Protein backbone atom coordinates (compact mmCIF):
# COMPACT_ATOMS: atom_id res chain seq x y z
CA UNK A 1 0.00 0.00 0.00
CA UNK A 2 2.87 2.36 0.90
CA UNK A 3 4.57 1.56 -2.44
CA UNK A 4 1.36 2.35 -4.35
CA UNK A 5 0.98 5.66 -2.50
CA UNK A 6 4.61 6.59 -3.25
CA UNK A 7 4.16 5.71 -6.93
CA UNK A 8 1.01 7.84 -7.16
CA UNK A 9 2.79 10.75 -5.45
CA UNK A 10 5.75 10.51 -7.88
CA UNK A 11 3.40 10.31 -10.89
CA UNK A 12 1.59 13.40 -9.63
CA UNK A 13 4.91 15.23 -9.18
CA UNK A 14 6.19 14.41 -12.67
CA UNK A 15 2.80 15.47 -14.12
CA UNK A 16 3.15 18.81 -12.30
CA UNK A 17 6.66 19.29 -13.73
CA UNK A 18 5.38 18.47 -17.22
CA UNK A 19 2.66 21.15 -16.89
CA UNK A 20 5.35 23.62 -15.74
CA UNK A 21 7.48 22.76 -18.79
CA UNK A 22 4.60 23.19 -21.27
CA UNK A 23 3.46 26.48 -19.72
CA UNK A 24 7.08 27.71 -19.77
CA UNK A 25 7.32 26.95 -23.50
CA UNK A 26 4.15 28.97 -24.10
CA UNK A 27 5.37 31.93 -21.99
CA UNK A 28 8.74 31.96 -23.77
CA UNK A 29 6.95 31.93 -27.12
CA UNK A 30 4.62 34.85 -26.30
CA UNK A 31 6.48 37.06 -23.78
CA UNK A 32 9.24 39.62 -24.20
CA UNK A 33 12.75 38.20 -23.66
CA UNK A 34 14.06 41.12 -21.56
CA UNK A 35 11.04 41.06 -19.26
CA UNK A 36 11.31 37.29 -18.81
CA UNK A 37 15.04 37.48 -18.04
CA UNK A 38 14.62 40.30 -15.52
CA UNK A 39 11.94 38.46 -13.55
CA UNK A 40 13.79 35.17 -13.56
CA UNK A 41 17.12 36.75 -12.54
CA UNK A 42 15.41 38.18 -9.45
CA UNK A 43 13.89 34.78 -8.62
CA UNK A 44 17.28 33.11 -9.04
CA UNK A 45 18.99 35.55 -6.67
CA UNK A 46 16.20 35.12 -4.09
CA UNK A 47 16.60 31.34 -4.23
CA UNK A 48 20.35 31.68 -3.65
CA UNK A 49 19.80 34.09 -0.75
CA UNK A 50 17.53 31.68 1.13
CA UNK A 51 19.64 28.65 0.12
CA UNK A 52 16.79 26.89 -1.69
CA UNK A 53 18.71 24.79 -4.20
CA UNK A 54 15.54 23.13 -5.50
CA UNK A 55 14.13 26.51 -6.55
CA UNK A 56 17.55 27.56 -7.86
CA UNK A 57 17.62 24.45 -10.10
CA UNK A 58 14.17 25.12 -11.57
CA UNK A 59 14.79 28.85 -12.18
CA UNK A 60 18.20 28.06 -13.72
CA UNK A 61 16.45 25.76 -16.20
CA UNK A 62 13.84 28.42 -16.96
CA UNK A 63 16.58 30.96 -17.70
CA UNK A 64 18.42 28.39 -19.82
CA UNK A 65 15.31 27.74 -21.95
CA UNK A 66 14.86 31.51 -22.41
CA UNK A 67 18.47 31.88 -23.61
CA UNK A 68 18.12 28.87 -25.94
CA UNK A 69 14.90 30.00 -27.63
CA UNK A 70 14.95 33.80 -27.26
CA UNK A 71 18.39 35.36 -26.80
CA UNK A 72 20.42 32.57 -28.47
CA UNK A 73 23.03 33.01 -25.70
CA UNK A 74 23.89 29.32 -25.67
CA UNK A 75 27.04 29.72 -23.57
CA UNK A 76 24.99 31.28 -20.75
CA UNK A 77 22.33 28.58 -21.16
CA UNK A 78 25.07 25.92 -20.84
CA UNK A 79 26.34 27.43 -17.54
CA UNK A 80 22.82 27.52 -16.09
CA UNK A 81 22.07 23.92 -17.10
CA UNK A 82 25.37 22.70 -15.62
CA UNK A 83 24.43 24.34 -12.30
CA UNK A 84 20.96 22.71 -12.42
CA UNK A 85 22.56 19.35 -13.26
CA UNK A 86 24.92 19.63 -10.26
CA UNK A 87 22.02 20.40 -7.90
CA UNK A 88 19.72 17.67 -9.27
CA UNK A 89 22.41 14.97 -9.16
CA UNK A 90 23.40 15.81 -5.58
CA UNK A 91 19.72 15.74 -4.56
CA UNK A 92 19.22 12.53 -6.60
CA UNK A 93 16.05 14.16 -7.94
CA UNK A 94 15.20 12.01 -10.97
CA UNK A 95 12.14 14.06 -11.95
CA UNK A 96 14.12 17.31 -12.06
CA UNK A 97 16.95 15.53 -13.94
CA UNK A 98 14.56 14.51 -16.75
CA UNK A 99 13.87 18.17 -17.60
CA UNK A 100 17.53 19.15 -17.13
CA UNK A 101 18.45 16.50 -19.72
CA UNK A 102 15.72 17.85 -22.05
CA UNK A 103 17.34 21.31 -21.66
CA UNK A 104 20.73 19.92 -22.73
CA UNK A 105 19.06 18.17 -25.69
CA UNK A 106 17.46 21.43 -26.90
CA UNK A 107 20.77 23.24 -26.42
CA UNK A 108 22.76 20.78 -28.56
CA UNK A 109 19.96 20.64 -31.12
CA UNK A 110 20.37 24.42 -31.63
CA UNK A 111 23.97 23.89 -32.75
CA UNK A 112 23.02 20.74 -34.73
CA UNK A 113 25.16 18.56 -32.46
CA UNK A 114 22.68 15.70 -32.62
CA UNK A 115 25.01 13.10 -31.14
CA UNK A 116 25.36 14.92 -27.80
CA UNK A 117 21.66 15.84 -27.92
CA UNK A 118 20.76 12.18 -28.42
CA UNK A 119 22.79 11.12 -25.34
CA UNK A 120 20.87 13.49 -23.06
CA UNK A 121 17.52 12.60 -24.58
CA UNK A 122 18.23 8.88 -24.03
CA UNK A 123 19.15 9.63 -20.40
CA UNK A 124 15.80 11.40 -19.95
CA UNK A 125 14.03 8.45 -21.59
CA UNK A 126 15.73 5.94 -19.26
CA UNK A 127 14.77 7.95 -16.15
CA UNK A 128 11.17 8.24 -17.36
CA UNK A 129 10.79 4.44 -17.18
CA UNK A 130 10.32 4.85 -13.42
CA UNK A 131 7.25 7.07 -13.94
CA UNK A 132 3.96 6.91 -15.79
CA UNK A 133 3.27 10.05 -17.83
CA UNK A 134 2.28 9.26 -21.45
CA UNK A 135 2.41 12.89 -22.78
CA UNK A 136 6.04 13.31 -21.65
CA UNK A 137 6.93 9.83 -22.98
CA UNK A 138 5.36 10.83 -26.32
CA UNK A 139 7.34 14.10 -26.42
CA UNK A 140 10.65 12.30 -25.78
CA UNK A 141 9.92 9.48 -28.26
CA UNK A 142 9.01 11.96 -31.02
CA UNK A 143 12.24 13.91 -30.51
CA UNK A 144 14.25 10.68 -30.33
CA UNK A 145 12.71 9.66 -33.66
CA UNK A 146 13.84 12.91 -35.34
CA UNK A 147 17.28 12.83 -33.65
CA UNK A 148 17.98 9.21 -34.62
CA UNK A 149 17.22 10.09 -38.26
CA UNK A 150 19.52 13.12 -38.04
CA UNK A 151 22.36 10.88 -36.74
CA UNK A 152 21.81 8.34 -39.54
CA UNK A 153 20.19 5.70 -37.28
CA UNK A 154 17.23 5.14 -39.59
CA UNK A 155 16.18 1.82 -38.03
CA UNK A 156 15.96 3.32 -34.54
CA UNK A 157 14.09 6.32 -35.91
CA UNK A 158 11.50 4.08 -37.57
CA UNK A 159 11.16 2.05 -34.37
CA UNK A 160 10.44 5.20 -32.32
CA UNK A 161 7.78 6.41 -34.76
CA UNK A 162 6.20 2.94 -34.84
CA UNK A 163 5.99 2.97 -31.04
CA UNK A 164 4.31 6.38 -31.20
CA UNK A 165 1.88 5.03 -33.81
CA UNK A 166 0.96 2.03 -31.62
CA UNK A 167 0.43 4.30 -28.62
CA UNK A 168 -1.78 6.70 -30.60
CA UNK A 169 -3.85 3.82 -31.99
CA UNK A 170 -4.26 2.23 -28.55
CA UNK A 171 -5.19 5.52 -26.87
CA UNK A 172 -7.24 6.63 -29.92
CA UNK A 173 -5.47 9.96 -30.54
CA UNK A 174 -6.05 10.46 -34.30
CA UNK A 175 -3.92 13.63 -34.68
CA UNK A 176 -0.83 11.91 -33.23
CA UNK A 177 -1.62 8.75 -35.26
CA UNK A 178 -1.75 10.75 -38.51
CA UNK A 179 1.49 12.61 -37.68
CA UNK A 180 3.27 9.31 -36.92
CA UNK A 181 2.14 7.89 -40.29
CA UNK A 182 3.37 11.08 -42.01
CA UNK A 183 6.77 10.95 -40.25
CA UNK A 184 7.22 7.30 -41.25
CA UNK A 185 6.16 8.08 -44.82
CA UNK A 186 8.71 10.93 -45.05
CA UNK A 187 11.50 8.61 -43.83
CA UNK A 188 10.58 5.84 -46.31
CA UNK A 189 10.35 8.43 -49.13
CA UNK A 190 13.86 9.71 -48.37
CA UNK A 191 15.08 6.09 -48.28
CA UNK A 192 13.37 5.41 -51.68
CA UNK A 193 11.09 2.75 -50.16
CA UNK A 194 8.09 4.09 -52.05
CA UNK A 195 5.50 1.36 -51.37
CA UNK A 196 5.83 1.64 -47.60
CA UNK A 197 5.83 5.43 -47.89
CA UNK A 198 2.58 5.27 -49.91
CA UNK A 199 0.91 2.99 -47.37
CA UNK A 200 1.72 5.36 -44.52
CA UNK A 201 0.67 8.46 -46.48
CA UNK A 202 -2.66 6.79 -47.33
CA UNK A 203 -3.23 5.85 -43.68
CA UNK A 204 -2.44 9.43 -42.66
CA UNK A 205 -4.78 10.74 -45.37
CA UNK A 206 -7.64 8.56 -44.10
CA UNK A 207 -7.13 9.83 -40.55
CA UNK A 208 -6.85 13.50 -41.59
CA UNK A 209 -10.12 13.15 -43.47
CA UNK A 210 -11.78 11.54 -40.44
CA UNK A 211 -10.77 14.44 -38.17
CA UNK A 212 -11.47 17.01 -40.93
CA UNK A 213 -7.92 18.44 -41.02
CA UNK A 214 -8.23 19.76 -44.58
CA UNK A 215 -4.83 21.49 -44.85
CA UNK A 216 -3.00 18.34 -43.74
CA UNK A 217 -5.21 16.30 -46.09
CA UNK A 218 -4.12 18.45 -49.05
CA UNK A 219 -0.42 18.20 -48.08
CA UNK A 220 -0.81 14.43 -47.86
CA UNK A 221 -2.40 14.24 -51.32
CA UNK A 222 0.45 16.34 -52.75
CA UNK A 223 3.03 13.98 -51.19
CA UNK A 224 1.19 10.90 -52.55
CA UNK A 225 1.09 12.51 -56.01
CA UNK A 226 4.85 13.19 -55.88
CA UNK A 227 5.57 9.51 -55.08
CA UNK A 228 3.35 8.34 -57.95
CA UNK A 229 5.20 10.78 -60.23
CA UNK A 230 8.57 9.30 -59.13
CA UNK A 231 7.13 5.85 -59.92
CA UNK A 232 6.09 7.07 -63.42
CA UNK A 233 2.39 6.66 -62.53
CA UNK A 234 1.48 10.03 -63.97
CA UNK A 235 -2.31 9.54 -64.11
CA UNK A 236 -2.50 8.66 -60.40
CA UNK A 237 -0.19 11.57 -59.57
CA UNK A 238 -2.40 14.04 -61.49
CA UNK A 239 -5.60 12.73 -59.81
CA UNK A 240 -4.12 13.37 -56.37
CA UNK A 241 -2.92 16.86 -57.36
CA UNK A 242 -6.41 17.72 -58.63
CA UNK A 243 -8.14 16.67 -55.42
CA UNK A 244 -5.55 18.55 -53.34
CA UNK A 245 -6.04 21.70 -55.46
CA UNK A 246 -9.83 21.60 -54.95
CA UNK A 247 -9.28 21.46 -51.17
CA UNK A 248 -6.64 24.24 -50.99
CA UNK A 249 -8.70 26.71 -53.06
CA UNK A 250 -11.14 26.93 -50.13
CA UNK A 251 -8.47 27.47 -47.44
CA UNK A 252 -7.15 30.90 -46.50
CA UNK A 253 -3.46 31.65 -45.78
CA UNK A 254 -2.28 28.50 -47.55
CA UNK A 255 0.09 30.22 -49.99
CA UNK A 256 3.03 27.90 -49.28
CA UNK A 257 0.92 24.74 -49.73
CA UNK A 258 -0.64 26.09 -52.94
CA UNK A 259 2.75 27.11 -54.33
CA UNK A 260 4.16 23.64 -53.57
CA UNK A 261 1.13 22.00 -55.22
CA UNK A 262 1.34 24.15 -58.39
CA UNK A 263 5.06 23.33 -58.55
CA UNK A 264 4.12 19.62 -58.39
CA UNK A 265 1.59 20.08 -61.21
CA UNK A 266 4.19 21.98 -63.25
CA UNK A 267 6.67 19.13 -62.70
CA UNK A 268 3.97 16.67 -63.84
CA UNK A 269 3.37 18.56 -67.14
CA UNK A 270 7.12 18.78 -67.78
CA UNK A 271 7.29 15.01 -67.39
CA UNK A 272 4.37 14.71 -69.83
CA UNK A 273 6.21 16.96 -72.40
CA UNK A 274 3.60 19.70 -72.09
CA UNK A 275 5.67 22.79 -71.16
CA UNK A 276 2.83 25.22 -72.01
CA UNK A 277 0.57 23.77 -69.26
CA UNK A 278 3.59 23.51 -66.95
CA UNK A 279 4.29 27.24 -67.46
CA UNK A 280 0.67 28.17 -66.73
CA UNK A 281 0.82 26.43 -63.35
CA UNK A 282 4.29 27.71 -62.46
CA UNK A 283 3.23 31.32 -63.16
CA UNK A 284 0.54 30.82 -60.48
CA UNK A 285 3.05 29.20 -58.16
CA UNK A 286 5.65 32.00 -58.39
CA UNK A 287 3.73 34.86 -56.67
CA UNK A 288 2.32 32.41 -54.10
CA UNK A 289 5.85 31.25 -53.22
CA UNK A 290 7.02 34.89 -53.00
CA UNK A 291 4.07 35.68 -50.70
CA UNK A 292 4.84 32.72 -48.44
CA UNK A 293 8.40 34.05 -47.88
CA UNK A 294 9.63 30.47 -48.08
CA UNK A 295 12.96 31.00 -49.89
CA UNK A 296 13.51 27.29 -50.58
CA UNK A 297 10.05 27.12 -52.21
CA UNK A 298 10.82 30.23 -54.28
CA UNK A 299 14.13 28.65 -55.35
CA UNK A 300 12.30 25.45 -56.39
CA UNK A 301 9.84 27.54 -58.47
CA UNK A 302 12.72 29.40 -60.19
CA UNK A 303 14.40 26.12 -61.12
CA UNK A 304 11.17 24.72 -62.62
CA UNK A 305 10.46 27.97 -64.54
CA UNK A 306 13.99 27.94 -66.00
CA UNK A 307 13.55 24.32 -67.07
CA UNK A 308 10.11 25.08 -68.58
CA UNK A 309 11.26 28.11 -70.60
CA UNK A 310 14.17 26.08 -71.89
CA UNK A 311 11.73 23.39 -73.05
CA UNK A 312 9.69 26.11 -74.82
CA UNK A 313 12.81 27.46 -76.54
CA UNK A 314 12.65 30.76 -74.67
CA UNK A 315 16.30 30.72 -73.64
CA UNK A 316 16.31 34.34 -72.50
CA UNK A 317 13.64 33.73 -69.85
CA UNK A 318 15.25 30.42 -69.01
CA UNK A 319 18.56 32.19 -68.38
CA UNK A 320 16.81 34.92 -66.38
CA UNK A 321 15.22 32.42 -63.99
CA UNK A 322 18.40 30.39 -63.88
CA UNK A 323 20.26 33.50 -62.71
CA UNK A 324 17.51 34.26 -60.18
CA UNK A 325 17.86 30.67 -58.93
CA UNK A 326 21.66 31.02 -58.58
CA UNK A 327 21.39 34.43 -56.90
CA UNK A 328 18.90 33.06 -54.37
CA UNK A 329 21.05 29.97 -53.92
CA UNK A 330 24.09 32.16 -53.21
CA UNK A 331 22.04 34.20 -50.74
CA UNK A 332 20.73 31.11 -48.98
CA UNK A 333 24.19 29.55 -48.96
CA UNK A 334 25.67 32.72 -47.44
CA UNK A 335 22.90 32.75 -44.85
CA UNK A 336 23.54 29.09 -44.18
CA UNK A 337 27.29 29.72 -43.87
CA UNK A 338 26.65 32.60 -41.47
CA UNK A 339 24.42 30.35 -39.37
CA UNK A 340 27.04 27.61 -39.51
CA UNK A 341 29.72 30.03 -38.30
CA UNK A 342 27.48 31.16 -35.45
CA UNK A 343 26.71 27.56 -34.60
CA UNK A 344 30.39 26.64 -34.73
CA UNK A 345 31.19 29.53 -32.42
CA UNK A 346 28.40 28.48 -30.08
CA UNK A 347 29.48 24.86 -30.28
CA UNK A 348 33.05 25.87 -29.46
CA UNK A 349 31.87 27.81 -26.40
CA UNK A 350 29.66 24.92 -25.35
CA UNK A 351 32.39 22.34 -25.86
CA UNK A 352 34.66 24.36 -23.57
CA UNK A 353 32.10 23.80 -20.83
CA UNK A 354 31.53 20.17 -21.81
CA UNK A 355 34.42 19.22 -19.52
CA UNK A 356 32.35 20.47 -16.56
CA UNK A 357 29.57 18.04 -17.51
CA UNK A 358 32.15 15.29 -17.91
CA UNK A 359 33.57 16.15 -14.48
CA UNK A 360 30.09 16.00 -12.93
CA UNK A 361 29.53 12.64 -14.60
CA UNK A 362 32.92 11.43 -13.37
CA UNK A 363 32.11 12.58 -9.84
CA UNK A 364 28.80 10.76 -10.00
CA UNK A 365 30.45 7.55 -11.21
CA UNK A 366 33.16 7.89 -8.53
CA UNK A 367 30.50 8.37 -5.86
CA UNK A 368 28.60 5.34 -7.09
CA UNK A 369 31.84 3.33 -7.05
CA UNK A 370 32.64 4.41 -3.49
CA UNK A 371 29.12 3.57 -2.36
CA UNK A 372 29.40 0.18 -4.05
CA UNK A 373 32.76 -0.49 -2.36
CA UNK A 374 31.34 0.56 0.99
CA UNK A 375 28.36 -1.67 0.42
CA UNK A 376 30.62 -4.62 -0.46
CA UNK A 377 32.73 -4.08 2.69
CA UNK A 378 29.61 -3.93 4.83
CA UNK A 379 28.29 -7.07 3.18
CA UNK A 380 31.64 -8.80 3.83
CA UNK A 381 31.52 -7.85 7.53
CA UNK A 382 27.90 -8.99 7.78
CA UNK A 383 28.78 -12.33 6.15
CA UNK A 384 31.70 -12.84 8.53
CA UNK A 385 29.57 -12.05 11.58
CA UNK A 386 26.82 -14.34 10.32
CA UNK A 387 29.30 -17.17 9.67
CA UNK A 388 30.79 -16.86 13.17
CA UNK A 389 27.30 -16.76 14.64
CA UNK A 390 26.31 -19.85 12.65
CA UNK A 391 29.42 -21.74 13.83
CA UNK A 392 28.70 -20.83 17.48
CA UNK A 393 25.05 -21.78 17.07
CA UNK A 394 26.03 -25.11 15.50
CA UNK A 395 28.40 -25.91 18.37
CA UNK A 396 25.75 -24.95 20.92
CA UNK A 397 23.10 -26.90 19.02
CA UNK A 398 25.24 -30.02 18.87
CA UNK A 399 25.88 -29.76 22.60
CA UNK A 400 22.17 -29.34 23.36
CA UNK A 401 21.20 -32.12 20.94
CA UNK A 402 23.67 -34.47 22.56
CA UNK A 403 22.08 -33.79 25.95
CA UNK A 404 18.55 -34.11 24.62
CA UNK A 405 19.02 -37.26 22.51
CA UNK A 406 18.30 -39.63 25.38
CA UNK A 407 15.27 -37.68 26.56
CA UNK A 408 13.96 -37.49 22.97
CA UNK A 409 14.41 -41.23 22.56
CA UNK A 410 12.58 -41.82 25.80
CA UNK A 411 9.80 -39.45 24.73
CA UNK A 412 9.58 -41.21 21.33
CA UNK A 413 9.17 -44.57 23.07
CA UNK A 414 6.42 -43.13 25.27
CA UNK A 415 4.74 -41.67 22.18
CA UNK A 416 4.86 -45.01 20.37
CA UNK A 417 3.37 -46.72 23.44
CA UNK A 418 0.61 -44.07 23.60
CA UNK A 419 -0.11 -44.51 19.88
CA UNK A 420 -0.28 -48.29 20.33
CA UNK A 421 -2.70 -47.83 23.22
CA UNK A 422 -4.77 -45.40 21.15
CA UNK A 423 -4.76 -47.85 18.21
CA UNK A 424 -5.96 -50.64 20.47
CA UNK A 425 -8.74 -48.38 21.78
CA UNK A 426 -9.71 -47.47 18.22
CA UNK A 427 -9.77 -51.11 17.16
CA UNK A 428 -11.89 -51.94 20.21
CA UNK A 429 -14.22 -49.05 19.33
CA UNK A 430 -14.48 -50.19 15.70
CA UNK A 431 -15.16 -53.77 16.85
CA UNK A 432 -17.89 -52.51 19.13
CA UNK A 433 -19.31 -50.33 16.36
CA UNK A 434 -19.42 -53.19 13.89
CA UNK A 435 -21.03 -55.41 16.54
CA UNK A 436 -23.70 -52.69 16.86
CA UNK A 437 -24.13 -52.61 13.07
CA UNK A 438 -24.28 -56.42 13.02
CA UNK A 439 -26.93 -56.36 15.74
CA UNK A 440 -28.95 -53.71 13.85
CA UNK A 441 -28.68 -55.71 10.62
CA UNK A 442 -29.65 -58.91 12.40
CA UNK A 443 -32.97 -57.47 13.72
CA UNK A 444 -34.47 -56.47 10.34
CA UNK A 445 -33.14 -59.66 8.73
CA UNK A 446 -34.73 -61.85 11.46
CA UNK A 447 -38.00 -59.97 10.98
CA UNK A 448 -37.78 -60.49 7.21
CA UNK A 449 -37.09 -64.21 7.71
CA UNK A 450 -40.02 -64.58 10.14
CA UNK A 451 -42.45 -62.67 7.95
CA UNK A 452 -41.40 -64.50 4.78
CA UNK A 453 -41.72 -67.86 6.63
CA UNK A 454 -45.24 -67.03 7.75
CA UNK A 455 -46.21 -65.96 4.25
CA UNK A 456 -44.69 -69.12 2.69
CA UNK A 457 -46.01 -71.72 5.21
CA UNK A 458 -49.35 -70.26 6.32
CA UNK A 459 -50.67 -68.37 3.33
CA UNK A 460 -53.80 -70.48 3.10
CA UNK A 461 -54.67 -70.05 6.79
CA UNK A 462 -54.05 -66.26 6.87
CA UNK A 463 -56.81 -63.78 6.21
CA UNK A 464 -56.43 -60.86 3.80
CA UNK A 465 -56.14 -58.44 6.72
CA UNK A 466 -53.41 -60.58 8.32
CA UNK A 467 -51.47 -60.78 5.02
CA UNK A 468 -51.72 -56.97 4.62
CA UNK A 469 -50.51 -56.52 8.20
CA UNK A 470 -47.57 -58.88 7.54
CA UNK A 471 -46.82 -57.02 4.30
CA UNK A 472 -46.78 -53.68 6.14
CA UNK A 473 -44.43 -55.11 8.78
CA UNK A 474 -42.29 -56.59 6.05
CA UNK A 475 -42.21 -53.17 4.29
CA UNK A 476 -41.17 -51.46 7.52
CA UNK A 477 -38.35 -53.96 8.07
CA UNK A 478 -37.16 -53.51 4.48
CA UNK A 479 -37.21 -49.70 4.76
CA UNK A 480 -35.37 -49.87 8.07
CA UNK A 481 -32.78 -52.18 6.54
CA UNK A 482 -32.45 -49.87 3.50
CA UNK A 483 -31.97 -46.81 5.73
CA UNK A 484 -29.32 -48.64 7.73
CA UNK A 485 -27.45 -49.75 4.61
CA UNK A 486 -27.74 -46.27 3.03
CA UNK A 487 -26.25 -44.56 6.11
CA UNK A 488 -23.60 -47.26 6.44
CA UNK A 489 -22.62 -46.79 2.77
CA UNK A 490 -22.46 -42.98 3.13
CA UNK A 491 -20.38 -43.27 6.34
CA UNK A 492 -17.94 -45.75 4.78
CA UNK A 493 -17.51 -43.54 1.69
CA UNK A 494 -16.68 -40.55 3.91
CA UNK A 495 -14.19 -42.64 5.90
CA UNK A 496 -12.35 -43.88 2.78
CA UNK A 497 -12.27 -40.40 1.20
CA UNK A 498 -14.48 -41.32 -1.77
CA UNK A 499 -16.70 -38.30 -1.17
CA UNK A 500 -15.14 -35.03 -2.34
CA UNK A 501 -16.54 -32.33 -0.06
CA UNK A 502 -16.43 -29.59 -2.69
CA UNK A 503 -18.11 -26.38 -1.55
CA UNK A 504 -20.85 -24.92 -3.77
CA UNK A 505 -23.36 -22.13 -3.24
CA UNK A 506 -26.96 -23.25 -2.52
CA UNK A 507 -30.11 -21.97 -0.84
CA UNK A 508 -30.55 -23.42 2.69
CA UNK A 509 -34.22 -22.37 2.81
CA UNK A 510 -34.88 -24.20 -0.45
CA UNK A 511 -33.05 -27.30 0.89
CA UNK A 512 -35.23 -27.32 4.04
CA UNK A 513 -38.36 -27.05 1.87
CA UNK A 514 -37.20 -29.93 -0.35
CA UNK A 515 -36.61 -32.24 2.64
CA UNK A 516 -39.95 -31.21 4.13
CA UNK A 517 -41.69 -32.29 0.91
CA UNK A 518 -39.66 -35.51 0.83
CA UNK A 519 -40.74 -36.61 4.34
CA UNK A 520 -44.12 -34.86 4.49
CA UNK A 521 -46.02 -38.07 3.73
CA UNK A 522 -44.25 -39.89 6.56
CA UNK A 523 -45.20 -37.02 8.91
CA UNK A 524 -48.81 -36.99 7.71
CA UNK A 525 -49.14 -40.67 8.64
CA UNK A 526 -48.54 -39.58 12.27
CA UNK A 527 -50.52 -36.32 11.88
CA UNK A 528 -47.34 -34.29 12.50
CA UNK A 529 -47.03 -30.79 11.06
CA UNK A 530 -43.70 -29.57 9.63
CA UNK A 531 -43.01 -25.84 9.38
CA UNK A 532 -40.05 -24.04 7.74
CA UNK A 533 -39.66 -20.70 9.56
CA UNK A 534 -37.54 -18.99 6.85
CA UNK A 535 -39.22 -17.36 3.86
CA UNK A 536 -36.22 -15.56 2.31
CA UNK A 537 -33.33 -17.26 0.55
CA UNK A 538 -30.26 -17.98 2.68
CA UNK A 539 -27.26 -18.61 0.39
CA UNK A 540 -24.60 -20.81 2.02
CA UNK A 541 -21.43 -22.37 0.62
CA UNK A 542 -20.80 -26.04 1.50
CA UNK A 543 -21.09 -29.54 0.02
CA UNK A 544 -24.85 -29.63 -0.78
CA UNK A 545 -25.32 -33.43 -0.95
CA UNK A 546 -23.81 -34.03 2.50
CA UNK A 547 -25.79 -31.15 4.08
CA UNK A 548 -29.10 -32.41 2.64
CA UNK A 549 -28.25 -35.89 4.06
CA UNK A 550 -27.80 -34.32 7.51
CA UNK A 551 -31.13 -32.43 7.28
CA UNK A 552 -32.96 -35.54 6.04
CA UNK A 553 -31.59 -37.70 8.91
CA UNK A 554 -32.39 -35.09 11.58
CA UNK A 555 -35.90 -34.48 10.18
CA UNK A 556 -36.53 -38.23 9.95
CA UNK A 557 -35.44 -38.60 13.61
CA UNK A 558 -37.75 -35.74 14.64
CA UNK A 559 -40.72 -37.44 12.93
CA UNK A 560 -39.77 -40.77 14.52
CA UNK A 561 -39.70 -39.42 18.08
CA UNK A 562 -42.71 -37.10 17.91
CA UNK A 563 -46.17 -38.18 19.00
CA UNK A 564 -49.26 -37.89 16.83
CA UNK A 565 -50.51 -34.31 16.34
CA UNK A 566 -46.98 -33.08 17.16
CA UNK A 567 -45.07 -30.20 15.60
CA UNK A 568 -41.67 -29.93 13.94
CA UNK A 569 -40.09 -26.57 13.15
CA UNK A 570 -37.04 -25.97 10.96
CA UNK A 571 -35.14 -22.76 10.32
CA UNK A 572 -31.81 -21.01 9.68
CA UNK A 573 -30.28 -18.42 12.04
CA UNK A 574 -27.50 -16.13 10.73
CA UNK A 575 -24.70 -15.51 13.22
CA UNK A 576 -21.46 -13.51 12.88
CA UNK A 577 -19.33 -16.07 11.05
CA UNK A 578 -21.78 -18.90 10.38
CA UNK A 579 -25.29 -20.08 9.58
CA UNK A 580 -27.00 -22.33 12.17
CA UNK A 581 -29.69 -24.79 11.00
CA UNK A 582 -32.16 -25.78 13.75
CA UNK A 583 -34.66 -28.69 13.67
CA UNK A 584 -36.94 -28.66 16.74
CA UNK A 585 -39.71 -31.06 17.75
CA UNK A 586 -42.06 -31.37 20.75
CA UNK A 587 -41.56 -35.12 20.93
CA UNK A 588 -40.40 -37.47 23.67
CA UNK A 589 -36.99 -35.84 24.22
CA UNK A 590 -34.11 -37.68 25.89
CA UNK A 591 -32.20 -37.69 29.17
CA UNK A 592 -29.01 -35.61 29.44
CA UNK A 593 -26.76 -38.68 29.76
CA UNK A 594 -28.15 -40.03 26.45
CA UNK A 595 -27.80 -36.64 24.74
CA UNK A 596 -24.12 -36.59 25.67
CA UNK A 597 -23.46 -39.94 23.91
CA UNK A 598 -25.64 -39.97 20.79
CA UNK A 599 -22.86 -38.79 18.45
CA UNK A 600 -20.29 -41.33 19.67
CA UNK A 601 -19.36 -44.28 17.48
CA UNK A 602 -18.48 -46.60 20.38
CA UNK A 603 -21.94 -46.75 21.97
CA UNK A 604 -25.37 -47.81 20.75
CA UNK A 605 -28.28 -45.50 21.34
CA UNK A 606 -30.84 -46.63 18.78
CA UNK A 607 -34.31 -46.51 20.32
CA UNK A 608 -37.81 -47.12 19.02
CA UNK A 609 -39.88 -44.23 17.78
CA UNK A 610 -43.31 -43.23 19.05
CA UNK A 611 -44.87 -45.58 16.47
CA UNK A 612 -42.34 -48.30 17.34
CA UNK A 613 -40.12 -47.29 14.37
CA UNK A 614 -36.67 -48.85 14.57
CA UNK A 615 -33.56 -46.68 14.30
CA UNK A 616 -30.50 -47.52 12.25
CA UNK A 617 -28.06 -46.63 14.99
CA UNK A 618 -25.81 -44.80 12.49
CA UNK A 619 -27.74 -41.70 11.31
CA UNK A 620 -26.49 -39.23 13.94
CA UNK A 621 -22.90 -40.52 13.63
CA UNK A 622 -23.14 -39.86 9.88
CA UNK A 623 -24.58 -36.38 10.55
CA UNK A 624 -21.66 -35.50 12.83
CA UNK A 625 -19.15 -36.80 10.25
CA UNK A 626 -20.69 -34.77 7.39
CA UNK A 627 -21.08 -31.53 9.36
CA UNK A 628 -17.45 -31.63 10.54
CA UNK A 629 -16.23 -32.39 6.99
CA UNK A 630 -17.91 -29.11 5.97
CA UNK A 631 -16.12 -27.21 8.74
CA UNK A 632 -19.11 -26.95 11.11
CA UNK A 633 -20.27 -28.53 14.35
CA UNK A 634 -23.44 -30.30 15.54
CA UNK A 635 -25.08 -30.31 18.96
CA UNK A 636 -28.37 -31.22 20.65
CA UNK A 637 -30.51 -29.67 23.37
CA UNK A 638 -33.23 -31.92 24.77
CA UNK A 639 -35.53 -32.27 27.75
CA UNK A 640 -37.27 -35.55 28.41
CA UNK A 641 -40.98 -35.32 27.68
CA UNK A 642 -40.73 -31.79 26.17
CA UNK A 643 -38.87 -32.27 22.90
CA UNK A 644 -35.51 -31.93 21.22
CA UNK A 645 -33.63 -29.26 19.22
CA UNK A 646 -30.86 -30.48 16.90
CA UNK A 647 -28.57 -27.71 15.61
CA UNK A 648 -25.63 -27.68 13.23
CA UNK A 649 -23.52 -24.87 11.78
CA UNK A 650 -22.08 -24.04 8.34
CA UNK A 651 -19.25 -21.45 8.09
CA UNK A 652 -19.98 -18.38 5.97
PDB file of C-alpha atoms in Angstrom, residues 14 40 66 97 156 163 238 363 441 565:
ATOM      1  CA  UNK A  14       6.187  14.409 -12.673  1.00  0.00           C
ATOM      2  CA  UNK A  40      13.793  35.166 -13.557  1.00  0.00           C
ATOM      3  CA  UNK A  66      14.863  31.512 -22.413  1.00  0.00           C
ATOM      4  CA  UNK A  97      16.954  15.533 -13.936  1.00  0.00           C
ATOM      5  CA  UNK A 156      15.963   3.319 -34.541  1.00  0.00           C
ATOM      6  CA  UNK A 163       5.991   2.975 -31.039  1.00  0.00           C
ATOM      7  CA  UNK A 238      -2.404  14.040 -61.486  1.00  0.00           C
ATOM      8  CA  UNK A 363      32.105  12.583  -9.837  1.00  0.00           C
ATOM      9  CA  UNK A 441     -28.684 -55.710  10.625  1.00  0.00           C
ATOM     10  CA  UNK A 565     -50.512 -34.307  16.344  1.00  0.00           C
TER      11      UNK A 565
END
